[in-house]
Coordinates of C-alpha atoms and ligand atoms in Angstrom, one line a residue:
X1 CA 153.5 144.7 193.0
X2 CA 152.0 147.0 190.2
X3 CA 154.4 148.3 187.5
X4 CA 155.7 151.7 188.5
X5 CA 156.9 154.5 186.3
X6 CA 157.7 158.6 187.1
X7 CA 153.7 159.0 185.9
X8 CA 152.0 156.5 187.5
X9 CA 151.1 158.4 190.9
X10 CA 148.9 160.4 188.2
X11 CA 146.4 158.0 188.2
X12 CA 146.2 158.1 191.9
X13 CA 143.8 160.5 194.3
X14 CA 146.4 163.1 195.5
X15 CA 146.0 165.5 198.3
X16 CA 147.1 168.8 198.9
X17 CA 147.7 170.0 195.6
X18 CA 147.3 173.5 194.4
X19 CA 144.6 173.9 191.7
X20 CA 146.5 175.4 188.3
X21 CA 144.3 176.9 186.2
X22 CA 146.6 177.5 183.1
X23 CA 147.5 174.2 182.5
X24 CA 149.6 174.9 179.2
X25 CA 151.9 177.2 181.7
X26 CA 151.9 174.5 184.0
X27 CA 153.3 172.1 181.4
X28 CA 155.4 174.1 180.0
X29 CA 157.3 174.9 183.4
X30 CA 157.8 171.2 184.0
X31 CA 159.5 170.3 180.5
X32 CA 161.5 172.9 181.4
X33 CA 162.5 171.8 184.7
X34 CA 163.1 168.6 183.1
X35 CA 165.6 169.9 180.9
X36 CA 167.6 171.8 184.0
X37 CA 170.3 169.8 185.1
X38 CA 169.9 167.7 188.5
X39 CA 170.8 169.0 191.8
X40 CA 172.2 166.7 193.5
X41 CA 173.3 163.4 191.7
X42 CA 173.0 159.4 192.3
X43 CA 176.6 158.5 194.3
X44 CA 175.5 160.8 196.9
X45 CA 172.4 159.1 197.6
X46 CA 173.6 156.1 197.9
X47 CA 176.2 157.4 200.0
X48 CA 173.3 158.7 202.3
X49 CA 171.5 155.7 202.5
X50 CA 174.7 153.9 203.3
X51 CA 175.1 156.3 206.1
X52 CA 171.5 155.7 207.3
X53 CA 172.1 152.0 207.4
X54 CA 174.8 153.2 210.3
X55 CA 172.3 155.0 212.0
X56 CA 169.5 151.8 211.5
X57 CA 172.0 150.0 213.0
X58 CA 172.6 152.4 216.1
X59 CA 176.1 153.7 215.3
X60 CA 175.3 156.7 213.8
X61 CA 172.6 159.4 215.0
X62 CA 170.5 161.4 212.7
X63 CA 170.2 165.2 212.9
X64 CA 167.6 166.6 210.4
X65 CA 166.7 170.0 210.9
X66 CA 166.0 173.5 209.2
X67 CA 163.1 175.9 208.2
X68 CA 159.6 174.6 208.4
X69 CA 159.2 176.9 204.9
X70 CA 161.9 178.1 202.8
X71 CA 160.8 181.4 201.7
X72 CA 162.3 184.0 198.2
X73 CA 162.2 187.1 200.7
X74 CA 164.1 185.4 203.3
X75 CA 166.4 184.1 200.5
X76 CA 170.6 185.4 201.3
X77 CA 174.0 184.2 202.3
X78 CA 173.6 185.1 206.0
X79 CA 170.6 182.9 206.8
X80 CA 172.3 179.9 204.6
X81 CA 175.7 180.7 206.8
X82 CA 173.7 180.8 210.3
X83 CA 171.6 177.5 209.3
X84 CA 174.7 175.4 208.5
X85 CA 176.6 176.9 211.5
X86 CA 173.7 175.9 213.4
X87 CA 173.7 172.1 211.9
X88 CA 177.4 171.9 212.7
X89 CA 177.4 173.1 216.1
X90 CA 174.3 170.5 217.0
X91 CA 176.0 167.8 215.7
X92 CA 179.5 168.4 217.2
X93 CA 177.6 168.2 220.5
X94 CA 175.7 164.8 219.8
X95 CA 178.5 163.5 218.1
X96 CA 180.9 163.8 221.2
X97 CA 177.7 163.0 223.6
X98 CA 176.9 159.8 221.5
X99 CA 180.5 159.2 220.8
X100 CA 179.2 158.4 216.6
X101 CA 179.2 160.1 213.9
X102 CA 176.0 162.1 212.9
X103 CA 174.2 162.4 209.7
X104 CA 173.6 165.8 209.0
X105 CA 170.3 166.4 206.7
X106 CA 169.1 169.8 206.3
X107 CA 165.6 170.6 205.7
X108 CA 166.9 172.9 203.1
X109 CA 167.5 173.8 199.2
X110 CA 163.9 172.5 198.4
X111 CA 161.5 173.0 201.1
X112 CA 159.0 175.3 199.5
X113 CA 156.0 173.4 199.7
X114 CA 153.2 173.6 202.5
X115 CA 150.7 170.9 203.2
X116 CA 147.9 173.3 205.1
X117 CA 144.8 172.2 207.2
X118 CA 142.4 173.8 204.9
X119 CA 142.2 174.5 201.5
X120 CA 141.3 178.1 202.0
X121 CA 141.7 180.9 204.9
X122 CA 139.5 183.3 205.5
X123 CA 140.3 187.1 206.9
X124 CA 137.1 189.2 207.8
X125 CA 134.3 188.0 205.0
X126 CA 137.0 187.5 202.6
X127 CA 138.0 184.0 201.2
X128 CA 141.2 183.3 199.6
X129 CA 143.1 179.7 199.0
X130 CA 145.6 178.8 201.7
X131 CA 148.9 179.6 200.9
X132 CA 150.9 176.4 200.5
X133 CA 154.7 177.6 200.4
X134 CA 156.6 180.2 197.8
X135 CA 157.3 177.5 195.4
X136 CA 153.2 177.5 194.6
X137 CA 151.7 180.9 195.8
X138 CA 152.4 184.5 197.5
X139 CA 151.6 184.2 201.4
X140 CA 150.4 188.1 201.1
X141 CA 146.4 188.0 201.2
X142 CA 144.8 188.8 198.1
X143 CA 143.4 186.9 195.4
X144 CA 146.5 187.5 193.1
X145 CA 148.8 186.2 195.1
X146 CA 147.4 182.9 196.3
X147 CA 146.6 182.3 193.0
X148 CA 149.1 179.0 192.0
X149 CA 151.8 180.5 189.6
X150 CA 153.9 177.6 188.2
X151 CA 156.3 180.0 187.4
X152 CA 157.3 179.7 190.9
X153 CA 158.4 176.4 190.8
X154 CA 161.4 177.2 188.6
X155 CA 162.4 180.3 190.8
X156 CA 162.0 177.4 193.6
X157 CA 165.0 175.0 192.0
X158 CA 166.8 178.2 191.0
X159 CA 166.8 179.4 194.6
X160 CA 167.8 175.6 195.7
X161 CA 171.0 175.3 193.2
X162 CA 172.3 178.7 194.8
X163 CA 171.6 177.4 198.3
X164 CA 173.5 174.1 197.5
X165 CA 175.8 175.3 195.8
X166 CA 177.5 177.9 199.1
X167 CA 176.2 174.9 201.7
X168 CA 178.9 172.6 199.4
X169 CA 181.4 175.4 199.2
X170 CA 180.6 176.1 203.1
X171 CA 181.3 172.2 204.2
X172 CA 184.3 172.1 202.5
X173 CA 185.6 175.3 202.9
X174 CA 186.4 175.9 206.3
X175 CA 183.4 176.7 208.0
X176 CA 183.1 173.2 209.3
X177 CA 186.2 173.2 210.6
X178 CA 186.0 171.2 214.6
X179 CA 188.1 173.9 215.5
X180 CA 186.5 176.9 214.6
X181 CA 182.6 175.2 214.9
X182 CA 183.3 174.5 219.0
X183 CA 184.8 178.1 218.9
X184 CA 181.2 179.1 218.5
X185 CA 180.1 176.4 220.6
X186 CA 182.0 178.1 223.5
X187 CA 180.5 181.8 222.7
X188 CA 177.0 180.1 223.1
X189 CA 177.8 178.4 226.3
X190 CA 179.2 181.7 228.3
X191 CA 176.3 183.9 227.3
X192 CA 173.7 181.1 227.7
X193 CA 171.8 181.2 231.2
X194 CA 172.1 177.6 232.1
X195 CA 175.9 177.7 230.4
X196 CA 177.3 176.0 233.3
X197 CA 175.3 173.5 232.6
X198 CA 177.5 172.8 229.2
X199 CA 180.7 174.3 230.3
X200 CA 181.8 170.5 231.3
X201 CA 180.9 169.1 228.2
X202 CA 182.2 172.0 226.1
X203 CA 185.7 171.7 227.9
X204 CA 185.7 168.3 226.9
X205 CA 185.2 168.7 223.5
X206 CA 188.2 171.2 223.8
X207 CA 190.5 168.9 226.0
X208 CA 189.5 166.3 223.2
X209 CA 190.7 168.6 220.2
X210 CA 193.9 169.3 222.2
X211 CA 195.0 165.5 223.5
X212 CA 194.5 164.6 219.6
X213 CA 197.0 167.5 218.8
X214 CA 199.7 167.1 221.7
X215 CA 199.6 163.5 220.3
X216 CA 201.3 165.3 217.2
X217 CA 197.7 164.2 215.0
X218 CA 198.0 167.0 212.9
X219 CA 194.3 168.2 212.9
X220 CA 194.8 171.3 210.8
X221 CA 195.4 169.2 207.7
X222 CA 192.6 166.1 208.6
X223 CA 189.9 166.2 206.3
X224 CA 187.5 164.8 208.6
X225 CA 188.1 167.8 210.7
X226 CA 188.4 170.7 208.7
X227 CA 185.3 169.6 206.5
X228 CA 182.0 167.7 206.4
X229 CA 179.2 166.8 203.9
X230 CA 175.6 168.5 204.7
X231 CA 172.8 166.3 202.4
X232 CA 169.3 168.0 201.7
X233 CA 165.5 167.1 202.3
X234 CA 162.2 168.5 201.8
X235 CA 159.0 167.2 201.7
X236 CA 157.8 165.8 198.6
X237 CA 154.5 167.2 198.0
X238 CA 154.5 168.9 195.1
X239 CA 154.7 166.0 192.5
X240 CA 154.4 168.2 189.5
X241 CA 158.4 169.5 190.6
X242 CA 159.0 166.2 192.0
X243 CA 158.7 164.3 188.7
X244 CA 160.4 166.9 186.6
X245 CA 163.7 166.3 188.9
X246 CA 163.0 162.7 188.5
X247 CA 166.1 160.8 186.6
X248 CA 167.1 157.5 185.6
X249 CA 170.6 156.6 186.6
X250 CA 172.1 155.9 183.7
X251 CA 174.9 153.0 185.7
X252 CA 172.1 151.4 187.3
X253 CA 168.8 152.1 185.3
X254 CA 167.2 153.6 188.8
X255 CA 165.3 156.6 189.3
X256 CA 166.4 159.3 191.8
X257 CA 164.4 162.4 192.5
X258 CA 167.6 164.8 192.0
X259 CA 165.9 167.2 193.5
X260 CA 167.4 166.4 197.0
X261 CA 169.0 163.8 199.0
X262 CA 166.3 162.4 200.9
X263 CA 162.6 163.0 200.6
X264 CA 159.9 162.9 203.1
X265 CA 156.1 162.1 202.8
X266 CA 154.0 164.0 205.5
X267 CA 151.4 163.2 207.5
X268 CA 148.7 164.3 205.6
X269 CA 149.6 162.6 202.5
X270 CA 150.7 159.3 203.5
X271 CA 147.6 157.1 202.8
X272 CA 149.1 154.0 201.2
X273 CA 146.6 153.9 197.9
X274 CA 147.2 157.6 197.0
X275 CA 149.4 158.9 194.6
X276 CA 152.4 160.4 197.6
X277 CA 153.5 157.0 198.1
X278 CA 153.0 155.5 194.6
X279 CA 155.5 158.4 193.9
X280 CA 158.0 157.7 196.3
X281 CA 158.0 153.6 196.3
X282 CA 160.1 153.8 193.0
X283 CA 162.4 156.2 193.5
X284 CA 166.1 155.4 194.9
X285 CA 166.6 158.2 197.7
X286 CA 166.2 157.4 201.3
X287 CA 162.7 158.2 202.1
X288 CA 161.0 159.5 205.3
X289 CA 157.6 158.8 206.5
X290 CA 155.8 161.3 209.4
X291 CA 153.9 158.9 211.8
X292 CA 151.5 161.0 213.9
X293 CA 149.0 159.3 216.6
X294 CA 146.7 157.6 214.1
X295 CA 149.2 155.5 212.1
X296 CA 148.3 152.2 213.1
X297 CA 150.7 149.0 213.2
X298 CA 149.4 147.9 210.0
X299 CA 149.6 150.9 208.4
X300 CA 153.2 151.3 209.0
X301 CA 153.5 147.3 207.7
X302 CA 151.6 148.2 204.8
X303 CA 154.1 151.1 203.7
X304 CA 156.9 149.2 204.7
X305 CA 156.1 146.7 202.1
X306 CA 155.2 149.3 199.6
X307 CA 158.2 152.1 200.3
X308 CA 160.7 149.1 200.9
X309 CA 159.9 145.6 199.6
X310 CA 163.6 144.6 199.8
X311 CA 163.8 145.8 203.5
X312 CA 166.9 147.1 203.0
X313 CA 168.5 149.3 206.1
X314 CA 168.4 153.0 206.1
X315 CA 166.1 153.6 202.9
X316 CA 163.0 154.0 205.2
X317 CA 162.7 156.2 208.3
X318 CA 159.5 156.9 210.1
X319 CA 159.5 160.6 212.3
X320 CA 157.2 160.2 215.0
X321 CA 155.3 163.2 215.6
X322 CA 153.0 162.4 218.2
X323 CA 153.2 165.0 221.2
X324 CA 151.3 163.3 224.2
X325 CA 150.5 160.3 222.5
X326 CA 153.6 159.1 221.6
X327 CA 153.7 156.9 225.2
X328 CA 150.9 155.2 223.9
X329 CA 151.0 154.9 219.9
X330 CA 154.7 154.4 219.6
X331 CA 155.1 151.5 221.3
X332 CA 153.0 149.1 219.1
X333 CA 154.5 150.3 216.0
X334 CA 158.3 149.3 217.3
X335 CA 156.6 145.8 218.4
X336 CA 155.2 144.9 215.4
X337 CA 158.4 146.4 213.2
X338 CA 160.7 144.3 215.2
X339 CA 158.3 141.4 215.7
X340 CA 158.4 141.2 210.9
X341 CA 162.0 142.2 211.3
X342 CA 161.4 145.4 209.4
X343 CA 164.8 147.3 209.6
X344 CA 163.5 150.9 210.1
X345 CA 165.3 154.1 211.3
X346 CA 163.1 155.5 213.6
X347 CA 163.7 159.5 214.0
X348 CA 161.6 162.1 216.5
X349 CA 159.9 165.1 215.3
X350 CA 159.5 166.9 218.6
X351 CA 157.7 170.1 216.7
X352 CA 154.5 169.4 214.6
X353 CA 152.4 167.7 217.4
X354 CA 153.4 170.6 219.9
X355 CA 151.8 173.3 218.1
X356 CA 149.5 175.4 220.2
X357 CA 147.4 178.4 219.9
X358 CA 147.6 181.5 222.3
X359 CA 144.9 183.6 223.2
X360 CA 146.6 186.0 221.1
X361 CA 146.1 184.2 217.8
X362 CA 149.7 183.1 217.2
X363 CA 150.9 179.8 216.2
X364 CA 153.8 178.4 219.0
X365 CA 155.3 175.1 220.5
X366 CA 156.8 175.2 224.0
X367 CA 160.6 174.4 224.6
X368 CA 159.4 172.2 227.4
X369 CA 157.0 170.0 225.7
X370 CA 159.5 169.6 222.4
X371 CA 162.4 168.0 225.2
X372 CA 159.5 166.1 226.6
X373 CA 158.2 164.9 223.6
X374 CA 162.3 163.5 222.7
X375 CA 162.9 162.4 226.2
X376 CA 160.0 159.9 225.9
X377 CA 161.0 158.7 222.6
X378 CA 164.4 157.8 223.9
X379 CA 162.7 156.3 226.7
X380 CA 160.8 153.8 224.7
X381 CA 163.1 153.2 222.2
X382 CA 165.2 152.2 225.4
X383 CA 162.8 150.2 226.7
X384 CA 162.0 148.1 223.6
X385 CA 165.5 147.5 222.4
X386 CA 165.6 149.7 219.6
X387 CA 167.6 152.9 218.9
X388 CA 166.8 156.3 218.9
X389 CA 168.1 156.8 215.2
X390 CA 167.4 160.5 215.1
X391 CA 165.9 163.8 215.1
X392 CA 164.0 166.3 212.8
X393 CA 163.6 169.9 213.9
X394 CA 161.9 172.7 212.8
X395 CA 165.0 176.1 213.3
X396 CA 166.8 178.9 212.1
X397 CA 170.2 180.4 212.8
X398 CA 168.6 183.1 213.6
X399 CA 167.6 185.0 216.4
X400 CA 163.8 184.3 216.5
X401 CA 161.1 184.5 219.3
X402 CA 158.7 181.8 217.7
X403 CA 158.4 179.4 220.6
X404 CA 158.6 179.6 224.1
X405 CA 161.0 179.0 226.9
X406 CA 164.3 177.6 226.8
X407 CA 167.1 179.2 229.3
X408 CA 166.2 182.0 227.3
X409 CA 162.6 182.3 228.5
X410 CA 160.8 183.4 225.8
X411 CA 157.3 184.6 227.1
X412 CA 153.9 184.4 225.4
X413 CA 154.1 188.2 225.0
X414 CA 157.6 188.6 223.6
X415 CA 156.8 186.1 220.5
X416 CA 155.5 189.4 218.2
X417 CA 158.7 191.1 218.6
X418 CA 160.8 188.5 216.0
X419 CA 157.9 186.5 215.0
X420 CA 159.6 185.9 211.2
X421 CA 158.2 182.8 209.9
X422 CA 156.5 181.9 206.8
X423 CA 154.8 178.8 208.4
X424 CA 155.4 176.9 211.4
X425 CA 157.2 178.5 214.6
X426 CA 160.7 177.6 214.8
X427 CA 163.8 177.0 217.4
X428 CA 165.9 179.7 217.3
X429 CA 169.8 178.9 217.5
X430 CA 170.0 179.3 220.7
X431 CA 167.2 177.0 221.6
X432 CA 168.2 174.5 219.0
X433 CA 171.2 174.2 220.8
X434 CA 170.4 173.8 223.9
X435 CA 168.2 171.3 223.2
X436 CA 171.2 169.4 221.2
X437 CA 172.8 169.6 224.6
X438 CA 170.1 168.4 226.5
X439 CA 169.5 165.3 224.3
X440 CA 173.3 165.2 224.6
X441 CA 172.4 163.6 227.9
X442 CA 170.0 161.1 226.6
X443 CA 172.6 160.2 223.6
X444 CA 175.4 159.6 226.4
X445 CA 172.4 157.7 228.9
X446 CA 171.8 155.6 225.4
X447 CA 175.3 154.5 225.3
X448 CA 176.0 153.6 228.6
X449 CA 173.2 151.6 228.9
X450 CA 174.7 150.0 225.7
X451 CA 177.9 149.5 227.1
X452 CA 176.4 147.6 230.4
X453 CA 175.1 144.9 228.3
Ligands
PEP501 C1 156.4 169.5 208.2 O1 157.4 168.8 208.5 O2 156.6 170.7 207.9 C2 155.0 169.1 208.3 C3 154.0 169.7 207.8 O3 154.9 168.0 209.1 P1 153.8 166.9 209.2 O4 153.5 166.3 207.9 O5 154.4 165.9 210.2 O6 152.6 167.6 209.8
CO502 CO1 156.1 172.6 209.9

């Protein structure tokens, strides 16, 4: 394979880039980003990949989730809070469902930058480049503020250290606490209309928590309990940033990209020759691939042997994003992984194949079609003797009306009244959740099934 170094993917045709004008600002920016001190460091990586190895190997379960765009205006302690609460309460419920522990990722403290369908939008006769996430341009529509600022890419790590920095405070400070996170997990279930539903499981969980105590396990003082670790992923797509986090390890002479824990490659900007995936083949962090309907067997072969020539567990997952088609395309992927014993952790983005139109111009995914979309992929990991390693969702911890249904019913019509996002329409908490406990019961059909054997 051809010598890699933190430069090299700039000899490669890249896509979705933002066209700088100033170049001398843009330089500038990055050898000062170069110069700020890393966000996350090298043990924790490898602690992550370790952890994904557990979830390769189907004792662990994957929960990646969080905004589909970071934005500066939406930037506080609340929404950082109600995210993490969010993550916890999800993965309390999977973790009891699937009886293992679960990885919890955030898509958060990085994700600011937008892969869009077209380079430029157009409002009346007016023209204007796409916006392609706060760390590049201003989503407002004029020509000033879609014009790339490079600046922005410093306020981007700036706002990323502050979110790190309360999520690490928040995990080991008492907010995870089992005690306190199914506290909230028992508000959501008596106000939610199919709470009965839950109840069953929720009094488990709380039967669970007391049996451990009335054994005399002093739960107040477990660590494992009162705290937990939260990593961070975004999508690496804007190299310029990517590369300016980029640092060798001084213990083991490898390159991490310390701008998060795990980094993702999306759909659009996964061709094996370009310079995405010359990027990401020689970094260190675990590394996700999005897999919609056209990735081919070979294709996934052919960045298998480029993202991980060693084949080592839990350093590549794919997300399959493939709505309808996933019945179809899936299926030959996980025959001819397993058939070249590729160890892969294969995860399910129910969201970005689910997007739909409605007659009223706005961008949202139905509840039903998102469980649908999971329940298959269960189904045919099932049936081809492979796990269901995880999932990656598009949510907030707040209360949004972005997509529709759940218990909730959110209607067509009622999506303008809290219609916040930057980008792509997200679960709100209460629909994140009860989807957690709805693949609750696919996790808990998973193991069963496991047990018989
Ligand atoms: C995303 O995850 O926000 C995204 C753009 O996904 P994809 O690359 O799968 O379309
Ligand atoms: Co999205």
């Amino acid at each position: 394979m051809k010598a890699w170094d933190i430069k090299s993917w700039r000899k490669k045709n890249i896509l979705q880039q933002p066209n700088y004008t100033d170049r001398q600002k843009l330089e500038n920016i990055e050898s000062a980003i170069r110069a700020f001190p890393p966000l996350i460091f090298a043990d924790e990586v490898r602690n992550l990949t370790k952890q994904l190895e557990r979830v390769c190997e189907g004792k662990a379960f994957l929960l990646q989730g969080g905004d589909c765009a970071e934005s500066f205006a939406e930037f506080n302690a609340v929404n950082i809070q109600d995210t993490l609460r969010l993550i916890l309460q999800m993965a309390v419920v999977l973790t009891f469902a699937g009886s293992c522990p679960v990885v919890k990722v955030g898509r958060l403290a990085g994700q600011f930058a937008k892969p869009r369908s077209s380079d430029t939008e157009i409002i009346g006769n007016i023209e204007l480049p796409s916006y392609r996430g706060d760390m590049i341009n201003d989503i407002s529509f004029s020509m000033e503020s879609r014009n790339p600022d490079p600046e922005r890419m410093s306020r981007a790590y700036n706002q990323s250290a502050s979110t790190l920095n309360l999520l690490r405070a928040f995990a080991k400070g008492g907010l995870a606490d089992l005690h306190q996170v199914h506290k909230w997990n028992l508000e959501f279930v008596k106000g939610s209309r199919s709470g009965k539903k839950f109840q069953d499981m929720a009094d488990r969980i709380g039967e669970a928590l007391e049996f451990m105590e009335a054994c005399g396990i002093s739960l107040k003082d477990t660590p494992s309990i009162k705290e937990t670790t939260v990593y961070t992923s975004h999508e690496a797509l804007l190299l310029n940033y990517e590369e300016a986090l980029t640092r060798q390890d001084a213990a083991t002479g490898d390159w991490y990209d310390c701008s998060a824990h795990m980094l993702w490659i999306g759909e659009r900007t996964r061709q094996p020759e370009n310079a995405h995936i010359e990027f990401i083949r020689g970094i260190k962090n675990p590394v996700g691939v999005k897999a919609g309907p056209s990735m081919t067997p070979d294709d996934l072969m052919r960045l298998a042997d480029l993202i991980n020539p060693e084949n080592i567990s839990g350093r590549l997952t794919i997300i399959i994003r493939m709505g309808d088609e996933i019945t179809e395309k899936l299926p030959p992927l996980i025959r001819k992984a397993k058939s070249e014993g590729r160890k892969i952790v294969w995860s399910s983005d129910p969201m970005h194949s689910n997007t739909v139109i409605t007659d009223n111009d706005i961008k949202t995914r139905s509840f039903n079609r998102i469980l649908e979309e999971v329940k298959n992929f269960f189904e045919i990991q099932y049936a081809e003797g492979t796990h269901a390693g995880g999932i990656h969702c598009e949510m907030t911890g707040q209360n949004v009306t972005e997509c529709i249904g759940g218990a909730q019913a959110i209607t067509e019509k009622e999506l303008t009244e809290k219609y916040y996002t930057s980008c792509d329409p997200r679960l709100n908490a209460n629909q994140a959740l009860e989807l957690s406990f709805l693949i609750s019961d696919f996790l808990k059909t998973a193991k069963n099934r496991k047990n018989l054997q």
